[in-house]
mmCIF file of C-alpha atoms and ligand atoms in Angstrom:
data_model
loop_
_atom_site.group_PDB
_atom_site.id
_atom_site.type_symbol
_atom_site.label_atom_id
_atom_site.label_comp_id
_atom_site.label_asym_id
_atom_site.label_seq_id
_atom_site.Cartn_x
_atom_site.Cartn_y
_atom_site.Cartn_z
ATOM 1 C CA MET A 1 11.924 -34.058 -15.383
ATOM 2 C CA SER A 2 10.583 -31.142 -13.304
ATOM 3 C CA ALA A 3 12.668 -28.246 -12.043
ATOM 4 C CA VAL A 4 11.569 -26.246 -9.005
ATOM 5 C CA VAL A 5 12.369 -22.546 -9.195
ATOM 6 C CA GLU A 6 12.312 -20.811 -5.829
ATOM 7 C CA GLY A 7 15.088 -18.309 -5.148
ATOM 8 C CA THR A 8 15.967 -15.247 -7.182
ATOM 9 C CA ASP A 9 19.238 -16.852 -8.399
ATOM 10 C CA ALA A 10 17.294 -19.788 -9.794
ATOM 11 C CA ARG A 11 14.796 -17.400 -11.374
ATOM 12 C CA ALA A 12 17.601 -15.377 -12.971
ATOM 13 C CA ALA A 13 19.166 -18.572 -14.282
ATOM 14 C CA LEU A 14 15.827 -19.635 -15.723
ATOM 15 C CA ALA A 15 15.387 -16.222 -17.348
ATOM 16 C CA ARG A 16 18.787 -16.652 -19.048
ATOM 17 C CA ARG A 17 17.733 -20.104 -20.206
ATOM 18 C CA VAL A 18 14.474 -18.760 -21.616
ATOM 19 C CA ASP A 19 16.429 -16.016 -23.375
ATOM 20 C CA ALA A 20 18.797 -18.570 -24.916
ATOM 21 C CA LEU A 21 15.939 -20.779 -26.119
ATOM 22 C CA MET A 22 13.823 -18.014 -27.687
ATOM 23 C CA ARG A 23 14.335 -16.907 -31.284
ATOM 24 C CA THR A 24 14.083 -13.340 -32.473
ATOM 25 C CA VAL A 25 12.665 -13.291 -36.001
ATOM 26 C CA PRO A 26 13.008 -9.982 -37.851
ATOM 27 C CA ASP A 27 10.091 -8.646 -39.908
ATOM 28 C CA PHE A 28 7.505 -11.211 -38.743
ATOM 29 C CA PRO A 29 4.542 -11.126 -39.140
ATOM 30 C CA GLU A 30 5.067 -7.648 -40.632
ATOM 31 C CA PRO A 31 8.072 -5.508 -41.620
ATOM 32 C CA GLY A 32 9.611 -3.806 -38.595
ATOM 33 C CA ILE A 33 8.433 -6.326 -35.992
ATOM 34 C CA GLN A 34 11.105 -8.221 -34.048
ATOM 35 C CA PHE A 35 9.068 -11.338 -33.302
ATOM 36 C CA ARG A 36 9.954 -13.227 -30.092
ATOM 37 C CA ASP A 37 9.344 -16.885 -30.855
ATOM 38 C CA ILE A 38 8.853 -19.104 -27.764
ATOM 39 C CA MET A 39 8.313 -22.386 -29.653
ATOM 40 C CA PRO A 40 11.827 -23.777 -29.010
ATOM 41 C CA LEU A 41 11.274 -23.201 -25.292
ATOM 42 C CA LEU A 42 7.971 -25.101 -25.391
ATOM 43 C CA ALA A 43 9.703 -27.972 -27.180
ATOM 44 C CA ASP A 44 12.319 -28.287 -24.416
ATOM 45 C CA ALA A 45 10.581 -30.496 -21.807
ATOM 46 C CA ASP A 46 12.823 -29.538 -18.901
ATOM 47 C CA ALA A 47 12.824 -25.805 -19.596
ATOM 48 C CA PHE A 48 9.056 -25.785 -20.136
ATOM 49 C CA ALA A 49 8.490 -27.598 -16.826
ATOM 50 C CA ALA A 50 10.773 -25.120 -15.074
ATOM 51 C CA VAL A 51 8.869 -22.182 -16.556
ATOM 52 C CA VAL A 52 5.527 -23.623 -15.397
ATOM 53 C CA ASP A 53 6.971 -24.140 -11.890
ATOM 54 C CA ALA A 54 8.318 -20.568 -11.873
ATOM 55 C CA PHE A 55 4.958 -19.107 -12.898
ATOM 56 C CA ALA A 56 3.182 -21.091 -10.183
ATOM 57 C CA ALA A 57 5.778 -20.211 -7.518
ATOM 58 C CA ALA A 58 5.488 -16.475 -8.245
ATOM 59 C CA VAL A 59 1.776 -16.311 -7.381
ATOM 60 C CA PRO A 60 1.489 -14.887 -3.849
ATOM 61 C CA GLU A 61 -2.158 -15.734 -3.168
ATOM 62 C CA PRO A 62 -4.728 -18.419 -3.979
ATOM 63 C CA VAL A 63 -6.423 -18.185 -7.360
ATOM 64 C CA ASP A 64 -9.630 -19.770 -8.613
ATOM 65 C CA LEU A 65 -8.991 -19.403 -12.344
ATOM 66 C CA VAL A 66 -6.099 -18.795 -14.706
ATOM 67 C CA ALA A 67 -6.958 -16.839 -17.846
ATOM 68 C CA GLY A 68 -4.734 -17.391 -20.895
ATOM 69 C CA MET A 69 -4.829 -15.387 -24.095
ATOM 70 C CA GLU A 70 -5.163 -17.045 -27.492
ATOM 71 C CA ALA A 71 -3.101 -18.673 -28.700
ATOM 72 C CA ARG A 72 0.280 -18.814 -27.022
ATOM 73 C CA GLY A 73 -1.139 -17.863 -23.643
ATOM 74 C CA PHE A 74 -3.227 -21.053 -23.665
ATOM 75 C CA LEU A 75 -0.066 -23.149 -23.690
ATOM 76 C CA LEU A 76 1.180 -21.550 -20.477
ATOM 77 C CA ALA A 77 -2.117 -20.949 -18.670
ATOM 78 C CA ALA A 78 -3.318 -24.558 -18.714
ATOM 79 C CA PRO A 79 -0.313 -26.210 -17.017
ATOM 80 C CA VAL A 80 0.038 -23.328 -14.534
ATOM 81 C CA ALA A 81 -3.648 -23.659 -13.635
ATOM 82 C CA THR A 82 -3.184 -27.363 -12.975
ATOM 83 C CA ALA A 83 -0.107 -26.633 -10.833
ATOM 84 C CA LEU A 84 -2.141 -24.121 -8.793
ATOM 85 C CA GLY A 85 -5.261 -26.274 -8.506
ATOM 86 C CA ALA A 86 -7.219 -23.693 -10.509
ATOM 87 C CA GLY A 87 -9.469 -23.822 -13.553
ATOM 88 C CA VAL A 88 -8.749 -22.254 -16.948
ATOM 89 C CA VAL A 89 -10.507 -19.421 -18.777
ATOM 90 C CA PRO A 90 -9.508 -19.259 -22.457
ATOM 91 C CA VAL A 91 -9.508 -15.626 -23.618
ATOM 92 C CA ARG A 92 -10.237 -16.025 -27.310
ATOM 93 C CA LYS A 93 -10.108 -13.845 -30.379
ATOM 94 C CA ALA A 94 -13.549 -12.694 -31.564
ATOM 95 C CA GLY A 95 -15.878 -15.245 -33.107
ATOM 96 C CA LYS A 96 -14.256 -18.406 -31.732
ATOM 97 C CA LEU A 97 -16.420 -19.060 -28.665
ATOM 98 C CA PRO A 98 -20.092 -20.062 -28.703
ATOM 99 C CA GLY A 99 -22.170 -17.480 -26.864
ATOM 100 C CA PRO A 100 -23.114 -15.863 -24.741
ATOM 101 C CA VAL A 101 -19.790 -14.004 -24.791
ATOM 102 C CA ALA A 102 -18.451 -10.769 -23.349
ATOM 103 C CA SER A 103 -16.139 -8.821 -25.693
ATOM 104 C CA GLN A 104 -13.455 -6.097 -25.609
ATOM 105 C CA SER A 105 -11.605 -4.485 -28.570
ATOM 106 C CA TYR A 106 -7.917 -3.591 -28.445
ATOM 107 C CA ALA A 107 -4.961 -2.399 -30.556
ATOM 108 C CA LEU A 108 -2.057 -4.784 -31.145
ATOM 109 C CA GLU A 109 1.574 -3.981 -32.058
ATOM 110 C CA TYR A 110 0.536 -5.207 -35.501
ATOM 111 C CA GLY A 111 -3.172 -4.642 -36.091
ATOM 112 C CA THR A 112 -6.391 -4.588 -34.087
ATOM 113 C CA ALA A 113 -8.483 -7.358 -32.581
ATOM 114 C CA ALA A 114 -11.079 -8.189 -29.959
ATOM 115 C CA VAL A 115 -10.988 -10.690 -27.119
ATOM 116 C CA GLU A 116 -13.901 -12.677 -25.747
ATOM 117 C CA VAL A 117 -14.746 -14.953 -22.827
ATOM 118 C CA GLN A 118 -17.830 -16.856 -21.758
ATOM 119 C CA PRO A 119 -18.978 -14.919 -18.671
ATOM 120 C CA PHE A 120 -20.889 -17.876 -17.243
ATOM 121 C CA THR A 121 -17.542 -19.654 -16.632
ATOM 122 C CA ILE A 122 -16.435 -16.859 -14.253
ATOM 123 C CA PRO A 123 -18.177 -16.836 -10.863
ATOM 124 C CA ASP A 124 -18.715 -13.378 -9.379
ATOM 125 C CA GLY A 125 -15.637 -12.382 -7.375
ATOM 126 C CA ALA A 126 -13.481 -15.216 -8.759
ATOM 127 C CA ARG A 127 -9.775 -14.565 -8.183
ATOM 128 C CA VAL A 128 -8.218 -14.709 -11.645
ATOM 129 C CA LEU A 129 -4.547 -14.789 -12.645
ATOM 130 C CA VAL A 130 -3.857 -13.668 -16.234
ATOM 131 C CA ILE A 131 -1.038 -15.373 -18.155
ATOM 132 C CA ASP A 132 0.465 -14.707 -21.573
ATOM 133 C CA ASP A 133 3.779 -15.293 -23.289
ATOM 134 C CA VAL A 134 4.612 -11.721 -24.356
ATOM 135 C CA LEU A 135 3.733 -8.297 -22.912
ATOM 136 C CA ALA A 136 4.316 -5.873 -25.786
ATOM 137 C CA THR A 137 2.113 -2.759 -26.067
ATOM 138 C CA GLY A 138 -0.141 -4.128 -23.327
ATOM 139 C CA GLY A 139 -3.245 -3.826 -25.496
ATOM 140 C CA THR A 140 -4.142 -7.513 -25.228
ATOM 141 C CA ALA A 141 -3.516 -7.668 -21.495
ATOM 142 C CA ALA A 142 -5.383 -4.435 -20.738
ATOM 143 C CA ALA A 143 -8.377 -5.567 -22.802
ATOM 144 C CA THR A 144 -8.296 -8.912 -21.003
ATOM 145 C CA VAL A 145 -8.317 -7.206 -17.591
ATOM 146 C CA ARG A 146 -11.239 -4.981 -18.657
ATOM 147 C CA LEU A 147 -13.084 -8.013 -19.976
ATOM 148 C CA LEU A 148 -12.569 -10.135 -16.859
ATOM 149 C CA GLU A 149 -13.484 -7.277 -14.514
ATOM 150 C CA GLU A 150 -16.613 -6.572 -16.549
ATOM 151 C CA CYS A 151 -17.511 -10.235 -15.931
ATOM 152 C CA GLY A 152 -17.148 -9.747 -12.162
ATOM 153 C CA ALA A 153 -13.674 -11.245 -11.726
ATOM 154 C CA ASP A 154 -11.065 -10.045 -9.256
ATOM 155 C CA VAL A 155 -7.854 -9.912 -11.340
ATOM 156 C CA VAL A 156 -5.162 -10.737 -8.772
ATOM 157 C CA GLY A 157 -2.195 -10.348 -11.110
ATOM 158 C CA LEU A 158 -0.688 -10.832 -14.539
ATOM 159 C CA SER A 159 2.297 -13.039 -15.358
ATOM 160 C CA PHE A 160 4.291 -12.996 -18.588
ATOM 161 C CA LEU A 161 7.222 -14.950 -19.889
ATOM 162 C CA VAL A 162 8.696 -11.956 -21.704
ATOM 163 C CA GLU A 163 8.146 -8.212 -21.322
ATOM 164 C CA LEU A 164 9.247 -5.981 -24.213
ATOM 165 C CA GLU A 165 10.106 -2.963 -22.077
ATOM 166 C CA ALA A 166 10.457 -0.452 -24.924
ATOM 167 C CA LEU A 167 6.770 -0.905 -25.743
ATOM 168 C CA ALA A 168 5.746 0.141 -22.203
ATOM 169 C CA GLY A 169 2.841 -2.302 -21.901
ATOM 170 C CA ARG A 170 3.167 -2.281 -18.114
ATOM 171 C CA ALA A 171 1.885 1.309 -18.063
ATOM 172 C CA GLN A 172 -1.496 0.025 -19.260
ATOM 173 C CA LEU A 173 -1.752 -2.309 -16.293
ATOM 174 C CA GLU A 174 -1.377 0.174 -13.453
ATOM 175 C CA GLY A 175 -2.939 -0.965 -10.209
ATOM 176 C CA HIS A 176 -2.254 -4.622 -10.963
ATOM 177 C CA ARG A 177 0.613 -6.895 -9.928
ATOM 178 C CA VAL A 178 2.636 -7.547 -13.094
ATOM 179 C CA ASP A 179 5.336 -10.206 -13.169
ATOM 180 C CA ALA A 180 7.646 -11.034 -16.100
ATOM 181 C CA LEU A 181 10.311 -13.712 -16.050
ATOM 182 C CA LEU A 182 12.433 -11.988 -18.686
ATOM 183 C CA ALA A 183 12.587 -8.305 -19.653
ATOM 184 C CA LEU A 184 13.975 -7.433 -23.096
HETATM 185 O O1 LIG B 201 0.976 -6.507 -25.637
HETATM 186 P P1 LIG B 201 0.383 -6.593 -27.021
HETATM 187 O O2 LIG B 201 0.935 -5.571 -27.954
HETATM 188 O O3 LIG B 201 -1.108 -6.623 -26.994
HETATM 189 O O4 LIG B 201 0.861 -7.972 -27.655
HETATM 190 C C1 LIG B 201 0.941 -9.172 -26.939
HETATM 191 C C2 LIG B 201 0.085 -10.244 -27.563
HETATM 192 O O5 LIG B 201 0.505 -10.495 -28.907
HETATM 193 C C3 LIG B 201 0.731 -11.895 -29.051
HETATM 194 O O6 LIG B 201 -0.414 -12.558 -29.458
HETATM 195 P P2 LIG B 201 -1.004 -12.498 -30.924
HETATM 196 O O7 LIG B 201 -2.166 -11.576 -30.916
HETATM 197 O O8 LIG B 201 0.084 -12.249 -31.900
HETATM 198 O O9 LIG B 201 -1.632 -13.943 -31.087
HETATM 199 P P3 LIG B 201 -1.057 -15.450 -31.142
HETATM 200 O O10 LIG B 201 -0.689 -15.850 -29.736
HETATM 201 O O11 LIG B 201 -2.243 -16.188 -31.644
HETATM 202 O O12 LIG B 201 0.135 -15.494 -32.062
HETATM 203 C C4 LIG B 201 1.133 -12.345 -27.675
HETATM 204 O O13 LIG B 201 0.959 -13.748 -27.500
HETATM 205 C C5 LIG B 201 0.232 -11.537 -26.793
HETATM 206 O O14 LIG B 201 -1.045 -12.143 -26.617
HETATM 207 N N1 LIG B 202 7.350 -8.683 -30.919
HETATM 208 C C1 LIG B 202 6.500 -9.645 -30.560
HETATM 209 N N2 LIG B 202 6.917 -10.928 -30.518
HETATM 210 C C2 LIG B 202 6.048 -11.919 -30.150
HETATM 211 N N3 LIG B 202 4.787 -11.702 -29.831
HETATM 212 C C3 LIG B 202 4.345 -10.446 -29.863
HETATM 213 N N4 LIG B 202 3.156 -9.922 -29.585
HETATM 214 C C4 LIG B 202 3.215 -8.596 -29.784
HETATM 215 N N5 LIG B 202 4.440 -8.225 -30.178
HETATM 216 C C5 LIG B 202 5.167 -9.385 -30.224
#
C-alpha cells in the first residue's frame, strides 16, 4: 500500500509515525552515542512507502541523480530516485568502488572516514539531490557535497529522515536547501 504525503498536516503525522517506529539505542556503536535506529521503519511497508513519497514530494525542482550515502542512505536514495525518474549515485566508504574514484575525508560523530564516488557516472552540471537517514554532525553530508561539486554536479538540495539538532550539522551545509522530516 502506498501513502501520498502532500500537506503539512500529513507530513507532521508522518514525522510522528517515523518517531514512533525508530529506536534509540544508548551507547551504540560507542559509549555516549544515542543511536537512532531506522530499521523498524524500513520493515514497515506502509510507513516506508509513505516516507519515500514524502521525500519525493518535498523536492521542488527536477533532478537527474539522487546520491545516497553508504549504507543506510542507499536504502532511501534508490526508491526516491525511482519515484523521481532519476538515477542513483552510491556515495561509498573508501575502498569499496572500483576506480577511477574521487574521494573526500570527513569526521564522524564516532570516528573518521572518507567517501568516494565514480566521477564518470556524474555528467557535468547534473542536478543531484543528496539523501541520507540521519544528519548528525554534518560531516558525511558536507563531504558528500564537496565530493559531488568537485565532480561537476549541481547539488540542488539535501533531504534527511532525521536531523539531530543538537549536533548542528545543518551549519555545515550553508547555501544548500536542507530538508528533514523529523528533528530531534
Ligand atoms: O552527520 P554525521 O555526523 O556525518 O553522521 C551521519 C552519518 O552517520 C551514519 O552513517 P554511518 O557512517 O554510521 O554508516 P552506516 O550507514 O553504514 O551505518 C548516517 O547514516 C549518516 O550517513
Ligand atoms: N546518533 C546517531 N544515530 C544514527 N546514526 C548516526 N550517525 C551519526 N550519528 C548517529
